Short mmCIF file of C-alpha atoms in Angstrom, two decimals:
data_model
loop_
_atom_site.label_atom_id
_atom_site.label_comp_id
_atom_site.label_asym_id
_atom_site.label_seq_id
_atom_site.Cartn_x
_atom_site.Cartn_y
_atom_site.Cartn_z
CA UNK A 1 -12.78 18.86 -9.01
CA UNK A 2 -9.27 17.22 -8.21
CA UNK A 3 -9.20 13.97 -6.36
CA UNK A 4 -9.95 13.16 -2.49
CA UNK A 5 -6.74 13.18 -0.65
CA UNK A 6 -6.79 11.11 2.50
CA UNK A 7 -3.99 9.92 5.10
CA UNK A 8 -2.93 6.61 5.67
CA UNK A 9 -3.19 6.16 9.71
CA UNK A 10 -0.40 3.29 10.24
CA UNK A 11 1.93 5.49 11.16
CA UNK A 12 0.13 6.92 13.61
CA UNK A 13 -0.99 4.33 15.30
CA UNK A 14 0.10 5.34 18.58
CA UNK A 15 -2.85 7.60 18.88
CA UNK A 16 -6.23 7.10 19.46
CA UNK A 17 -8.64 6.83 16.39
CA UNK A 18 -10.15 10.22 18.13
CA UNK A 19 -6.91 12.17 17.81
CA UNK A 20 -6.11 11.02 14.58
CA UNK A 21 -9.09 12.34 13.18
CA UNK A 22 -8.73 15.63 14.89
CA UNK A 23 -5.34 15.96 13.30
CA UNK A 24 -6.32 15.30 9.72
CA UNK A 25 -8.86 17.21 9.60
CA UNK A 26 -6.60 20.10 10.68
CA UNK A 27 -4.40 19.75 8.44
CA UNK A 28 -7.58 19.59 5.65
CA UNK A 29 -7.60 15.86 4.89
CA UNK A 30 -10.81 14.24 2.97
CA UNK A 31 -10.70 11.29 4.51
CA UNK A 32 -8.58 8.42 6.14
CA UNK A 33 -7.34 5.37 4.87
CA UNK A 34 -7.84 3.23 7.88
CA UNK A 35 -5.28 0.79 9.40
CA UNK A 36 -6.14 -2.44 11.04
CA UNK A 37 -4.79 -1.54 14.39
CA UNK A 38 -5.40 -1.77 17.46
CA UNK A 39 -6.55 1.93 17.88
CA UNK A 40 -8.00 2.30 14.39
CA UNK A 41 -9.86 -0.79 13.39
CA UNK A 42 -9.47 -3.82 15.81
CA UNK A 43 -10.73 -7.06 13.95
CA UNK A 44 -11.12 -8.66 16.90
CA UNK A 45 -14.03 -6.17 18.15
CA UNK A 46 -15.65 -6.86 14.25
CA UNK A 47 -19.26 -5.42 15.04
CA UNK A 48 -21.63 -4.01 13.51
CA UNK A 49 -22.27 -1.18 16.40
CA UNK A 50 -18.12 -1.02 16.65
CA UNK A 51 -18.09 -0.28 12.84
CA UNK A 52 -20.94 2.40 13.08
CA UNK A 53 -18.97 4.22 15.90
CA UNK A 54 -15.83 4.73 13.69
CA UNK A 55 -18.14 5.71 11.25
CA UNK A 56 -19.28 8.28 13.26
CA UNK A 57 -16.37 9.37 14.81
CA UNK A 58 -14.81 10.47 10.99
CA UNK A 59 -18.18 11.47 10.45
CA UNK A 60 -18.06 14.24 13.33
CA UNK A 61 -14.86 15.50 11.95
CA UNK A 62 -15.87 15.44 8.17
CA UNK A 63 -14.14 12.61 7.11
CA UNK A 64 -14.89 10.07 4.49
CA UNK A 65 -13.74 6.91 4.31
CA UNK A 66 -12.62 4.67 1.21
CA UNK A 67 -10.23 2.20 2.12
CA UNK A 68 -9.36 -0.31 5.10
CA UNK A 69 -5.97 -1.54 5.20
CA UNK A 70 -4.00 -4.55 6.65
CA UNK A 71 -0.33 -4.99 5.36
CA UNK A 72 0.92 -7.01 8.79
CA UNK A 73 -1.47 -9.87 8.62
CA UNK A 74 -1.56 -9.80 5.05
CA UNK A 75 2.11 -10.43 5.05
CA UNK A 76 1.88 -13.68 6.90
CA UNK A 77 -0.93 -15.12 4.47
CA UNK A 78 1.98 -16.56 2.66
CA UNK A 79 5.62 -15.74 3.88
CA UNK A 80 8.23 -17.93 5.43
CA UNK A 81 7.11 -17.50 9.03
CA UNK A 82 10.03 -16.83 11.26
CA UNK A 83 10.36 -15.10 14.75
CA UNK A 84 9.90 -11.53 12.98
CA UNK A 85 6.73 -11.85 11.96
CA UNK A 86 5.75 -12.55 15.93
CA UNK A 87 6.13 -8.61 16.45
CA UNK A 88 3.83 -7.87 13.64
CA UNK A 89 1.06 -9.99 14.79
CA UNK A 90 -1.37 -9.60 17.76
CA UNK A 91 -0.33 -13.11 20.10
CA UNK A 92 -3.96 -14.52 19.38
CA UNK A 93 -2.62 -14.91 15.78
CA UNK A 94 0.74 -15.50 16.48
CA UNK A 95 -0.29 -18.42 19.14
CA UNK A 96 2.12 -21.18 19.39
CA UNK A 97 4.26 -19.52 16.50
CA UNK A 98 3.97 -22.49 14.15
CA UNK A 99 4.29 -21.91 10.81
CA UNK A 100 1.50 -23.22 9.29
CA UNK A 101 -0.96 -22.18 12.08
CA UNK A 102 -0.26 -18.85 11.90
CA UNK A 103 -0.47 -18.38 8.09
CA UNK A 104 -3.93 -20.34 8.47
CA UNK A 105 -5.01 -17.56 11.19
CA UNK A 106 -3.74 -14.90 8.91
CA UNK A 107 -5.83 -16.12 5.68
CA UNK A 108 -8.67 -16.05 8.09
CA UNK A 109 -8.08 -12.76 9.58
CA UNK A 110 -7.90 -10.86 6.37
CA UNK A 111 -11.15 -12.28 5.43
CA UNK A 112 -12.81 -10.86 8.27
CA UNK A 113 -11.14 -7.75 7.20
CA UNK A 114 -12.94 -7.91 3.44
CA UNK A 115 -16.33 -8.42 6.42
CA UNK A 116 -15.06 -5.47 8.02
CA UNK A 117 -14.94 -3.03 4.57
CA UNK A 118 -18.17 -4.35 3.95
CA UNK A 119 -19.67 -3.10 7.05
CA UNK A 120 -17.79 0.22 6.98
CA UNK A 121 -19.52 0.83 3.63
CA UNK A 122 -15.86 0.71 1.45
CA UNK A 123 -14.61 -1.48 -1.23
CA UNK A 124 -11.16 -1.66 -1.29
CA UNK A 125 -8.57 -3.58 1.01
CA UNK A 126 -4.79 -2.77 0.66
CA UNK A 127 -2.54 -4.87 2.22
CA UNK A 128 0.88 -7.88 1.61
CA UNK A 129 0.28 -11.12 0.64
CA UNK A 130 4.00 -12.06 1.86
CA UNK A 131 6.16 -14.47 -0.62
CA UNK A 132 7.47 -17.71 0.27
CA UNK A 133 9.94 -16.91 -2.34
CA UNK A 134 11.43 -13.68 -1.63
CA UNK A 135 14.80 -15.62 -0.05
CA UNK A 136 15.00 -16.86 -3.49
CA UNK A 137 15.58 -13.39 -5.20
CA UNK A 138 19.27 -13.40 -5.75
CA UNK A 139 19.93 -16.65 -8.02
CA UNK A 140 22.51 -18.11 -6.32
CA UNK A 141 22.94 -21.07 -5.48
CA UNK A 142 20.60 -21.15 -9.05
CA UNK A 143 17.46 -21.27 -8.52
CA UNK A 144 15.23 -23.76 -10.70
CA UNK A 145 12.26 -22.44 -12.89
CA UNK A 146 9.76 -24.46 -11.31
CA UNK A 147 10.79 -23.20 -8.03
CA UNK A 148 9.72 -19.93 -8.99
CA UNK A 149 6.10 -21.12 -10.35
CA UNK A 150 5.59 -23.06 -7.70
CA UNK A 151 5.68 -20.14 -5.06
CA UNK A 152 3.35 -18.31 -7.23
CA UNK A 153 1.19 -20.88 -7.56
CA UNK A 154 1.05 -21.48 -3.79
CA UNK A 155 0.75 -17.58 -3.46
CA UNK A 156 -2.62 -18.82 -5.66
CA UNK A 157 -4.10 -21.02 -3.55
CA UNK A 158 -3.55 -19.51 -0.48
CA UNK A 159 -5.26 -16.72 -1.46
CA UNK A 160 -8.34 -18.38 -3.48
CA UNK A 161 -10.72 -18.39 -0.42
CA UNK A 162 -10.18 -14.88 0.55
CA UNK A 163 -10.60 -13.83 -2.65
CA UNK A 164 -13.17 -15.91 -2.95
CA UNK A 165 -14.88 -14.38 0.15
CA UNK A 166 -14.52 -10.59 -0.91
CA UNK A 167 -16.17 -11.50 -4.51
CA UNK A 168 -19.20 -12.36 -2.14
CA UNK A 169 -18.93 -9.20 -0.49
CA UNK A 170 -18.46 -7.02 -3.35
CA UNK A 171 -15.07 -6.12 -1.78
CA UNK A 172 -11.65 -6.19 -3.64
CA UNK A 173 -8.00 -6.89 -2.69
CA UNK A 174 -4.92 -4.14 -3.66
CA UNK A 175 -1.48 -5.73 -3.01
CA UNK A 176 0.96 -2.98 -2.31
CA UNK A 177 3.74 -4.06 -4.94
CA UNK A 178 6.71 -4.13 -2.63
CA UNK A 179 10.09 -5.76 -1.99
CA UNK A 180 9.29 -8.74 0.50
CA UNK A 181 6.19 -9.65 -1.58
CA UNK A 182 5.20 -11.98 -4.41
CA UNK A 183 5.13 -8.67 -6.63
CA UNK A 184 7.60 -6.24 -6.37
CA UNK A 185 8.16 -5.12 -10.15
CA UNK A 186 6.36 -4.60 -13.47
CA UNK A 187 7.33 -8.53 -14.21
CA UNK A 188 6.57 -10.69 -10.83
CA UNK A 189 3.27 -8.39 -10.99
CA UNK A 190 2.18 -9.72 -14.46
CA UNK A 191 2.95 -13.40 -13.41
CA UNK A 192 1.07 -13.05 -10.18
CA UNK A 193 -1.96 -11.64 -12.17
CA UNK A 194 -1.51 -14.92 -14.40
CA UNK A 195 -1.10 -17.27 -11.91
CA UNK A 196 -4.82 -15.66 -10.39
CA UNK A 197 -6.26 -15.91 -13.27
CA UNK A 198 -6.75 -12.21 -13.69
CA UNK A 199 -9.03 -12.54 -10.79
CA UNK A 200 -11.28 -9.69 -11.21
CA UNK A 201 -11.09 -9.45 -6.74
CA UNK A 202 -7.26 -8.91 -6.91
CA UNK A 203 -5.12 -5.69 -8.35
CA UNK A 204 -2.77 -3.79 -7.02
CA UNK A 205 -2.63 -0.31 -4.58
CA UNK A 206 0.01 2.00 -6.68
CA UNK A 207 2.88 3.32 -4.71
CA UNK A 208 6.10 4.48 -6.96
CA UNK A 209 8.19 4.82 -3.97
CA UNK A 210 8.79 1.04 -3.78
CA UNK A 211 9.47 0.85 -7.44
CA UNK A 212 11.53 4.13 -8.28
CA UNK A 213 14.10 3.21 -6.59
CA UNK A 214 14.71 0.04 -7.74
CA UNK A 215 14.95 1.51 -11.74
CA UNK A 216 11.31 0.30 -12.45
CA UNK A 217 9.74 2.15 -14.76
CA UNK A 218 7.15 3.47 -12.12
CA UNK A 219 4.93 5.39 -14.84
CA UNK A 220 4.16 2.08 -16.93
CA UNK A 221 3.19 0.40 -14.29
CA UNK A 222 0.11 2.23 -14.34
CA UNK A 223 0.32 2.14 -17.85
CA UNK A 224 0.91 -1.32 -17.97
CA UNK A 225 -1.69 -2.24 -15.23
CA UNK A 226 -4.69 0.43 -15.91
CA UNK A 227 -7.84 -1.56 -14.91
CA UNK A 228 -6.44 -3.03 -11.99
CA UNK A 229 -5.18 0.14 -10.18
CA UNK A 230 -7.67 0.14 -7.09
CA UNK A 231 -5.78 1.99 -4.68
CA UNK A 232 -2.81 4.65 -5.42
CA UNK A 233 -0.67 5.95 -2.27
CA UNK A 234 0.93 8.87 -2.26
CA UNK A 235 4.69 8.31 -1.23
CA UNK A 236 8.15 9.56 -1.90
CA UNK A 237 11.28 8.23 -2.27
CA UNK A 238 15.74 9.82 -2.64
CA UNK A 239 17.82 7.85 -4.35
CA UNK A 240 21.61 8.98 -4.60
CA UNK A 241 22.82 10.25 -7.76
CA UNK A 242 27.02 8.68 -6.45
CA UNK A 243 27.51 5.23 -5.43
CA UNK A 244 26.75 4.67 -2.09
CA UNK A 245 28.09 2.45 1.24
CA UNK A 246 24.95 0.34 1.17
CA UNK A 247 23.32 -0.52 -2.04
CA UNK A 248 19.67 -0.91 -3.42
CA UNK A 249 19.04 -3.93 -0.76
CA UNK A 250 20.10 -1.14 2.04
CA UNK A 251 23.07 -3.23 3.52
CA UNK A 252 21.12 -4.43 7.21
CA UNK A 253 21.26 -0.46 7.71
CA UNK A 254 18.28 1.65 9.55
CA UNK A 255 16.43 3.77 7.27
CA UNK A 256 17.85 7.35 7.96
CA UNK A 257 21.34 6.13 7.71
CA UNK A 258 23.39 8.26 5.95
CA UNK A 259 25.26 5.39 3.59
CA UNK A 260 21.88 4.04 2.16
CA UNK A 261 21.63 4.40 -1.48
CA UNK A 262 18.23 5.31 -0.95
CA UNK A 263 15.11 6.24 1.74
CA UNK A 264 11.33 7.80 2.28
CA UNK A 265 11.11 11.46 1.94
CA UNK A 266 8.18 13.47 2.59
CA UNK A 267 6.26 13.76 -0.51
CA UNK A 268 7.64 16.80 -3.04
CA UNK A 269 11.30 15.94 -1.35
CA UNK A 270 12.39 12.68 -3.04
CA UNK A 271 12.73 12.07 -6.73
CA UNK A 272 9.37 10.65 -7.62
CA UNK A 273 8.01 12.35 -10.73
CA UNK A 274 4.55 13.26 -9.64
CA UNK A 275 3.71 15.12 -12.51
CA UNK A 276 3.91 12.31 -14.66
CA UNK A 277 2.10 9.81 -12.57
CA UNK A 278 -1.24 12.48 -12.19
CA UNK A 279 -1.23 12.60 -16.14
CA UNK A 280 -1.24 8.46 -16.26
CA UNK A 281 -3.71 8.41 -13.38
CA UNK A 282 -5.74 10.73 -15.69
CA UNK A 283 -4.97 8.70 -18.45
CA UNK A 284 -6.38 5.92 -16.98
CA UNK A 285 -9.35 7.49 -15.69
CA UNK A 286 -8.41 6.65 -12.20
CA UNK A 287 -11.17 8.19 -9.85
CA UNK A 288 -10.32 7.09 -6.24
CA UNK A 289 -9.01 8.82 -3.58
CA UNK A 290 -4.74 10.28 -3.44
CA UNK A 291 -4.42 8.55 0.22
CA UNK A 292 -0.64 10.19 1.69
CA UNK A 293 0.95 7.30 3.65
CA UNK A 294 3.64 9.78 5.32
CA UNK A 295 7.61 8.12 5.94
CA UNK A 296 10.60 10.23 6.85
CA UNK A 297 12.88 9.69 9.30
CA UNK A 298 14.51 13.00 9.70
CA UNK A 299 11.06 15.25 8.97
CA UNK A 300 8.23 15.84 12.14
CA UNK A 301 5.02 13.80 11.14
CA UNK A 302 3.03 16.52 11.63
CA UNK A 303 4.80 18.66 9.73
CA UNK A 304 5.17 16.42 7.36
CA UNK A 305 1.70 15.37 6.52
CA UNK A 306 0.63 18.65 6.52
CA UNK A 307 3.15 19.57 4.02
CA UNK A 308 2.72 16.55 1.75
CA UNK A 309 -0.99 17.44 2.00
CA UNK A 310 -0.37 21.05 0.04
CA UNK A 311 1.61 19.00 -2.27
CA UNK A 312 -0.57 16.86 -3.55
CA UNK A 313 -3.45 19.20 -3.65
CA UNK A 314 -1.02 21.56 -5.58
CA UNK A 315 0.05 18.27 -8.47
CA UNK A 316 -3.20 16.86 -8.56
CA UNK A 317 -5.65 17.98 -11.84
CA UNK A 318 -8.33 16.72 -13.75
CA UNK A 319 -7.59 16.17 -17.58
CA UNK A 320 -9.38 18.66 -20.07
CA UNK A 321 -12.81 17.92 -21.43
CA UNK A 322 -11.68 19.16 -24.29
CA UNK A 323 -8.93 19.40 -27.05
CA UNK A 324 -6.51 22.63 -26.40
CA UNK A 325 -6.62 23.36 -30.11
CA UNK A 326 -9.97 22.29 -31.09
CA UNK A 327 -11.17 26.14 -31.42
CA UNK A 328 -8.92 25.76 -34.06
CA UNK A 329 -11.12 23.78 -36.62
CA UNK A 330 -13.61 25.14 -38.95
#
């Protein structure tokens, strides 16, 4: 039997956790991968009886549930905070908007979000950890060494006591490697896994879209990184073939533009070699759930995550038990 395929709800967080679950079962979703918002999984209402009536609710409509995301809050654990991360935040974290109180309310949300897997019954957190180095990407004025360890290493301890916490509640933390965070390649993923100490609570939720584009090898990453692949999305991404207006760091332009060098397709529409990544998720023995977190700009959601839905069901296989040729032998 082929893996469970569930939908990532962040993008529709305009509806109510009701409706959403309507939809995906509709369209024949296993599950959800659930968002921390404020109509999927409010942390502030963190409850035991709250948590057992979204349980029920997916329950009603079939659905299981493996994975609890929270990429906003996450991202303000250890970013530069500036006046864009206030429209991220709800205002109870964002308070006064100083810097170091709000990525002190942060660290302490997302633990309360590893308390809030472990009451929905589900292991696995995906989410940002931010980077207070990202601004230092582009080496120029050059950029020392130990500039770049030391933003690791505060990436570190910032994120020692929730990692700390979810080890105590048998709950583990997938960083989405993406531009903006501390990983966002094959290389500033191996030195963040260093500068943890391989902690066995941190590894990483797979998405290629954020990587193909960029010319990382998206295929050894999973290679690369087999035993700490937690969490794989399902997400595709166009890049041009002909140089472009706006270049791999998009040029301040709107996704959907028509000069970007690249963008999010719905899945089977982009340029993401699927194939290949279902034979190294088999390689790797990868048994969690195919969880579609839907992006186009120029496609209908619903449309959309009903079509990417076919798709994956249609790509995904389980390897063979057995040698093709072994009938072969004498």
């Amino acid at each position: 039997m082929a893996r469970k395929v569930t939908l990532y709800t962040a993008q529709w967080g305009d509806m109510p956790l009701e409706t959403i679950c309507q939809k995906a079962k509709e369209f024949g979703y296993d599950g959800l991968e659930l968002a921390c918002t404020e109509n999927h999984l409010d942390i502030e209402k963190l409850s035991r009886s709250y948590c057992d009536d979204i349980l029920a609710t997916l329950a009603k409509y079939g659905l299981e549930l493996f994975t609890i995301s929270n990429h906003c809050v996450g991202q303000c654990v250890c970013d530069r905070i500036d006046g864009r991360h206030k429209s991220i935040l709800p205002a109870r974290l964002w308070g006064d908007g100083e810097p170091e109180g709000v990525r002190q309310r942060a660290a302490e949300e997302m633990i309360r979000v590893g308390e809030a897997a472990k009451m929905l019954g589900v292991n696995t957190v995906v989410g940002f950890t931010g980077s207070p180095i990202w601004h230092l990407l582009y080496s120029f004025p050059p950029v020392a060494a130990a500039d770049i360890e030391a933003g690791f290493a505060e990436v570190a301890e910032r994120f020692a006591p929730i990692l700390e916490a979810y080890r105590n509640n048998g709950v583990k933390f997938a960083l989405e490697v993406h531009p903006t965070e501390i990983a966002f390649d094959i290389s500033s993923a191996a030195t963040l896994l260093k500068a943890l100490n391989n902690d066995p609570a941190f590894g990483f939720n797979y998405d290629p879209s954020h990587l193909g584009y960029q010319g990382v090898d998206y295929v050894a990453f999973i290679e690369i990184f087999a035993e700490k692949i937690f969490h794989v999305h399902m997400k595709d991404v166009w890049w041009s073939d002909k140089p472009t207006r706006a270049g791999v760091f998009g040029g301040h332009l709107s996704f959907g533009n028509r000069d970007r060098y690249w963008d999010f397709r719905s899945m089977g529409r982009g340029k993401i070699n699927f194939e290949e990544i279902i034979r190294a998720l088999n390689a790797i023995d990868y048994q969690g759930p195919l969880s579609v977190e839907w992006e186009d700009n120029g496609m209908d959601r619903e449309a959309g995550a009903a079509e990417s839905l076919k798709y994956v069901k249609k790509i995904d296989f389980r390897p063979s038990t057995v040698a093709f040729d072994a009938a072969f032998e004498k």
